[in-house]
Amino acid sequence: MRGCLRKIARKLVGGCLGRIFIFIMSSLFWMWTVSIIAEWRWGDRHTKHVTFVQKIHPTLDTKHIVDGEKHVGEISVDMKKVMEERVKVMEDACKKHGLHTHGSDPLHQVNPWEYFINQKHSLVWCNVFKSASTSWMYIFNVLSGYTPRFLKKTKKVPLTLARARYPRPSVNQLKQVLSLPNVTSVIIGRNPFERLVSAYKDKILGALPGTFHDKMRRKITRTYRNVNVPKGRKLQTSFIPSFKEFVQYIVDENSSQNTPEMHWAPVYNFCNPCQVTLNSIAKFETLSEDTTFLLRKIKGAENLTVEKKNSAKDGKSSHDVTRMYLKELDKNLYTRLVKLYEIDFDIFGYEVPEYEKL
């Protein structure tokens, strides 16, 4: 009798535990399924209000413009006129360096590779790395339908997300869109040396182990110190190239006519702006204000708002940090570096610092 009771009890307990286990696993499966569907749904849904945040690194080369039909001190600034003046500076520089005419070599042809075209908002932008590219990639991703919530959560590379919505245009496609009367075509200018220092800090000092830039910096150290670099996963600080060694590397690469890495490639041969007609030039130093003005021109983008944060966390301006790094260079190396970026200084209206005044 007792044996029969024990068998019945085991069946009851086993049956209950089995049902509980199945219930738990089913619940987890449906929770996972719902979360995937929700993320997909949120990623494609349009939003009505977006906050755009950009760090600003002021320099001594650009006037600071504040909001609206803007004011610099007591002087009212017509932003349309500001854009026209910047475009005129670029056009004059293109003529000065003979880049405005069409020819058979790459510098004298349209290069559409880095351009993004948003047909809905008649907006065209050339993505110049280390010139607010992360910020404007965010804008283009939002305008394509991704929500800020999705962009904050996803681990996908913003550029990958953007290219899924904005395929690389052909030469004819780019020319056709740029010829439209209501198009807003944008490129962002930054002091070339400040851009270079930013690239050095991010891609050389801050290179992650095993990445392309980690391998590059090991190569630079081997080449310019003539030493064996340890093969450990994490590169010792003492083997990270100095800014001087980095500059030596990029000017030597240029002398060998090798294609420059995109994060410090000169803009004039990266976007080839002299070969297309652009009507808007934003400046890195007044990025929030310029972006606000440009977004107000775009139909349907009125709800994109712009905010800005303070510059460097340590309180140092990009201008001061750049001059500190440039002082590492001897005059000959500095002269070669100026030659490499001379056209970029001209097309964006920046002055080249004199070596003796660094």
XYZ file of C-alpha atoms in Angstrom:
358
model
C 0.000 0.000 0.000
C 2.776 2.415 0.983
C 4.656 1.541 -2.221
C 1.628 2.458 -4.301
C 1.313 5.805 -2.509
C 4.979 6.610 -3.130
C 4.613 5.894 -6.860
C 1.527 8.115 -7.070
C 3.326 10.928 -5.206
C 6.355 10.741 -7.525
C 4.128 10.974 -10.595
C 2.283 13.966 -9.181
C 5.488 15.813 -8.226
C 7.187 14.938 -11.512
C 4.200 16.082 -13.493
C 3.968 19.400 -11.626
C 7.684 20.130 -11.942
C 7.593 19.315 -15.636
C 4.695 21.655 -16.218
C 6.411 24.418 -14.225
C 9.625 23.982 -16.262
C 7.718 24.096 -19.551
C 5.806 27.201 -18.377
C 9.041 29.035 -17.456
C 10.768 28.201 -20.742
C 7.709 29.224 -22.756
C 7.497 32.545 -20.924
C 11.171 33.306 -21.567
C 10.767 32.462 -25.251
C 7.790 34.794 -25.689
C 9.494 37.618 -23.742
C 12.517 37.353 -26.038
C 10.303 37.305 -29.145
C 8.355 40.386 -28.041
C 11.583 42.319 -27.295
C 12.959 41.552 -30.776
C 9.736 42.680 -32.440
C 9.639 45.846 -30.329
C 13.230 46.760 -31.146
C 12.594 46.244 -34.848
C 9.453 48.328 -34.646
C 11.094 51.194 -32.718
C 14.066 51.225 -35.087
C 11.902 51.953 -38.120
C 9.340 54.256 -36.580
C 9.641 57.986 -37.201
C 9.965 60.283 -34.236
C 8.729 63.823 -33.789
C 11.415 65.172 -31.468
C 15.135 64.498 -31.468
C 17.884 65.974 -29.341
C 21.209 66.387 -31.119
C 24.244 66.768 -28.848
C 27.638 67.926 -30.090
C 30.881 68.716 -28.305
C 32.326 72.041 -29.433
C 36.064 72.672 -29.522
C 36.566 76.418 -30.089
C 39.616 77.778 -31.900
C 40.999 81.252 -32.370
C 40.408 81.178 -36.117
C 36.615 81.365 -36.324
C 34.021 83.889 -35.125
C 31.518 82.531 -32.609
C 27.934 82.786 -33.808
C 24.937 82.526 -31.505
C 21.378 81.493 -32.234
C 18.668 82.683 -34.586
C 19.325 85.264 -37.266
C 22.511 85.370 -35.312
C 24.678 87.899 -33.492
C 28.436 88.068 -33.027
C 28.811 90.480 -30.132
C 26.776 93.468 -31.291
C 26.892 92.514 -34.994
C 23.889 90.844 -36.608
C 24.915 88.017 -38.894
C 22.894 86.865 -41.892
C 23.609 83.125 -41.956
C 22.784 82.874 -45.641
C 25.445 85.479 -46.319
C 27.922 83.655 -44.066
C 27.408 80.479 -46.078
C 27.817 82.366 -49.351
C 31.081 83.906 -48.145
C 32.452 80.529 -47.098
C 31.519 79.019 -50.455
C 33.231 81.947 -52.219
C 36.412 81.306 -50.208
C 36.331 77.664 -51.306
C 35.704 78.557 -54.956
C 38.615 81.012 -54.965
C 40.929 78.446 -53.370
C 39.902 75.814 -55.912
C 40.832 78.219 -58.716
C 44.080 79.182 -56.986
C 45.196 75.537 -56.892
C 43.809 74.649 -60.326
C 41.282 72.158 -58.983
C 38.141 73.736 -60.447
C 38.567 72.339 -63.949
C 37.656 68.838 -65.080
C 40.431 66.469 -66.122
C 41.489 62.854 -66.465
C 43.251 62.460 -63.111
C 41.317 61.653 -59.880
C 41.731 65.168 -58.432
C 39.916 66.679 -61.392
C 36.936 64.331 -61.352
C 33.841 64.031 -59.185
C 34.333 61.528 -56.364
C 30.898 60.519 -54.990
C 32.145 57.755 -52.670
C 31.721 59.537 -49.314
C 28.559 61.483 -50.150
C 25.186 60.842 -48.534
C 21.959 61.856 -50.282
C 18.658 62.213 -48.433
C 16.138 62.557 -51.253
C 13.168 63.293 -48.993
C 14.782 66.358 -47.440
C 16.880 67.375 -50.495
C 19.986 67.138 -48.325
C 23.487 66.165 -49.480
C 26.507 65.797 -47.192
C 30.079 64.640 -47.719
C 31.283 62.663 -44.725
C 34.696 64.001 -43.671
C 36.014 61.865 -40.828
C 37.080 63.775 -37.695
C 34.991 66.757 -38.810
C 31.803 66.170 -36.823
C 31.181 62.994 -38.819
C 29.651 61.166 -35.830
C 27.223 64.014 -35.206
C 26.080 64.349 -38.799
C 25.905 60.576 -39.238
C 23.463 60.652 -36.333
C 21.393 63.332 -38.082
C 21.252 61.343 -41.310
C 20.318 58.176 -39.429
C 17.470 59.962 -37.656
C 16.249 61.517 -40.910
C 16.212 58.034 -42.456
C 13.785 56.762 -39.806
C 15.938 55.353 -36.991
C 14.848 56.637 -33.599
C 17.254 58.030 -30.971
C 16.244 55.184 -28.661
C 17.233 52.575 -31.228
C 20.496 54.369 -32.101
C 21.427 54.531 -28.424
C 20.720 50.814 -27.843
C 22.120 49.233 -30.985
C 25.678 47.949 -31.169
C 25.789 48.332 -34.941
C 28.243 50.848 -36.405
C 26.428 54.110 -37.305
C 28.092 54.176 -40.724
C 26.788 50.657 -41.443
C 23.272 51.688 -40.435
C 23.482 54.799 -42.587
C 24.716 53.014 -45.695
C 21.824 50.549 -45.374
C 19.523 53.528 -45.979
C 21.848 55.637 -48.154
C 23.639 53.571 -50.824
C 26.784 55.131 -52.262
C 25.711 57.338 -55.165
C 27.078 57.279 -58.681
C 28.692 60.331 -60.263
C 25.551 61.033 -62.300
C 23.255 60.638 -59.286
C 25.330 63.085 -57.259
C 25.482 65.630 -60.072
C 21.733 65.375 -60.685
C 20.788 65.960 -57.041
C 23.263 68.821 -56.627
C 21.726 70.564 -59.644
C 18.269 70.732 -58.027
C 17.189 74.288 -57.125
C 16.078 73.478 -53.561
C 18.954 71.203 -52.521
C 21.001 71.861 -49.378
C 24.527 70.550 -49.964
C 26.864 70.505 -46.981
C 30.491 69.926 -46.128
C 31.981 70.592 -42.688
C 35.277 72.441 -42.391
C 37.713 72.031 -39.530
C 41.182 73.414 -38.928
C 43.321 70.768 -40.676
C 45.867 70.509 -37.878
C 43.192 70.224 -35.198
C 41.582 67.476 -37.241
C 44.958 65.714 -37.546
C 45.634 65.889 -33.801
C 42.142 64.570 -33.102
C 42.813 61.639 -35.446
C 46.169 60.944 -33.760
C 44.636 60.916 -30.277
C 41.708 58.755 -31.336
C 43.253 56.304 -33.799
C 46.889 56.066 -32.672
C 46.938 56.793 -28.943
C 43.522 55.208 -28.496
C 43.801 52.278 -30.916
C 42.175 49.085 -29.658
C 44.302 45.906 -29.525
C 44.361 43.922 -32.759
C 42.706 46.611 -34.883
C 43.944 48.100 -38.142
C 45.214 51.206 -36.338
C 46.943 49.120 -33.660
C 48.877 47.316 -36.404
C 49.619 50.659 -38.049
C 51.061 52.217 -34.902
C 53.274 49.167 -34.311
C 54.558 49.547 -37.872
C 55.300 53.249 -37.290
C 57.294 52.493 -34.139
C 59.296 49.740 -35.850
C 60.047 51.971 -38.837
C 61.045 55.196 -37.105
C 62.763 53.786 -34.011
C 64.285 50.732 -35.683
C 63.295 48.535 -32.730
C 61.458 45.270 -32.257
C 57.943 45.918 -30.975
C 56.612 43.346 -28.458
C 53.898 41.094 -29.887
C 51.692 41.203 -26.803
C 48.006 41.934 -27.305
C 48.203 45.278 -25.492
C 50.879 47.639 -26.760
C 53.007 49.134 -23.993
C 52.729 52.894 -23.708
C 56.443 53.346 -24.373
C 56.003 51.774 -27.822
C 53.133 54.008 -28.946
C 54.378 56.403 -31.659
C 54.876 60.022 -30.680
C 53.032 62.686 -32.639
C 56.297 63.528 -34.389
C 56.739 59.913 -35.520
C 53.115 59.836 -36.668
C 53.590 62.994 -38.741
C 56.821 61.617 -40.191
C 54.885 58.546 -41.270
C 52.028 60.402 -43.006
C 54.313 62.835 -44.878
C 56.508 59.945 -46.017
C 53.414 58.061 -47.169
C 52.395 61.150 -49.117
C 55.852 61.431 -50.696
C 55.496 57.786 -51.780
C 52.091 58.682 -53.275
C 50.289 56.127 -51.102
C 46.596 56.668 -50.429
C 46.196 58.393 -47.030
C 44.102 56.828 -44.292
C 40.586 58.307 -44.354
C 40.681 59.832 -40.851
C 43.484 62.221 -41.815
C 43.210 62.286 -45.604
C 43.136 65.885 -46.898
C 39.571 66.906 -47.692
C 40.393 68.356 -51.107
C 41.193 64.872 -52.462
C 38.752 62.936 -50.262
C 35.460 64.647 -51.141
C 36.816 66.548 -54.159
C 34.647 69.571 -53.245
C 36.234 71.618 -56.041
C 34.580 69.342 -58.604
C 31.004 69.769 -57.334
C 28.742 72.671 -56.442
C 28.176 72.925 -52.686
C 26.047 75.731 -51.244
C 26.668 75.304 -47.505
C 29.834 75.029 -45.437
C 29.489 74.453 -41.699
C 32.459 75.078 -39.431
C 33.464 72.765 -36.612
C 33.946 75.744 -34.305
C 30.340 76.943 -34.769
C 28.848 73.537 -35.443
C 25.724 73.741 -33.273
C 24.731 77.132 -34.631
C 25.483 76.249 -38.252
C 23.628 72.939 -37.928
C 20.583 74.676 -36.460
C 20.499 77.045 -39.415
C 20.875 74.237 -41.956
C 18.230 72.019 -40.389
C 15.750 74.883 -40.454
C 16.168 74.963 -44.219
C 15.242 71.300 -44.578
C 11.594 70.490 -45.061
C 10.412 68.063 -42.405
C 13.439 68.459 -40.125
C 12.098 71.279 -37.952
C 11.856 68.995 -34.920
C 15.543 68.194 -34.877
C 16.910 70.383 -32.091
C 20.536 71.181 -31.404
C 22.338 71.386 -28.077
C 26.004 71.701 -27.303
C 28.285 70.666 -24.479
C 31.508 72.231 -23.241
C 34.686 71.354 -25.090
C 37.446 69.256 -23.565
C 36.948 67.566 -20.194
C 40.260 68.956 -18.937
C 39.267 72.494 -19.914
C 41.891 72.773 -22.664
C 40.723 74.015 -26.047
C 41.378 72.066 -29.230
C 43.462 75.033 -30.352
C 45.809 74.838 -27.339
C 46.154 71.057 -27.495
C 46.997 71.207 -31.204
C 49.740 73.783 -30.720
C 51.215 71.678 -27.927
C 51.559 68.708 -30.295
C 52.856 70.815 -33.192
C 55.723 72.057 -31.011
C 57.144 68.507 -31.130
C 57.969 68.983 -34.816
C 61.171 70.481 -36.188
C 60.831 73.192 -38.819
C 61.548 70.924 -41.785
C 58.935 68.367 -40.759
C 56.444 71.140 -40.000
C 56.985 72.622 -43.465
C 56.302 69.241 -45.095
C 53.126 68.888 -43.030
C 51.918 72.350 -44.045
C 52.488 71.441 -47.679
C 50.320 68.331 -47.276
C 47.348 70.283 -45.859
C 47.886 73.673 -47.526
C 44.882 73.314 -49.848
C 42.584 72.342 -46.976
C 43.646 75.469 -45.079
C 42.777 77.542 -48.137
C 39.430 75.998 -49.092
C 38.061 76.362 -45.556
C 39.568 79.778 -44.878
C 41.982 78.926 -42.048
C 45.362 80.555 -41.554
C 48.471 78.390 -41.335
C 50.261 79.083 -38.028
C 53.799 80.372 -38.411
C 56.316 77.882 -37.030
C 58.067 80.526 -34.920
C 54.740 81.481 -33.262
C 53.639 78.009 -32.198
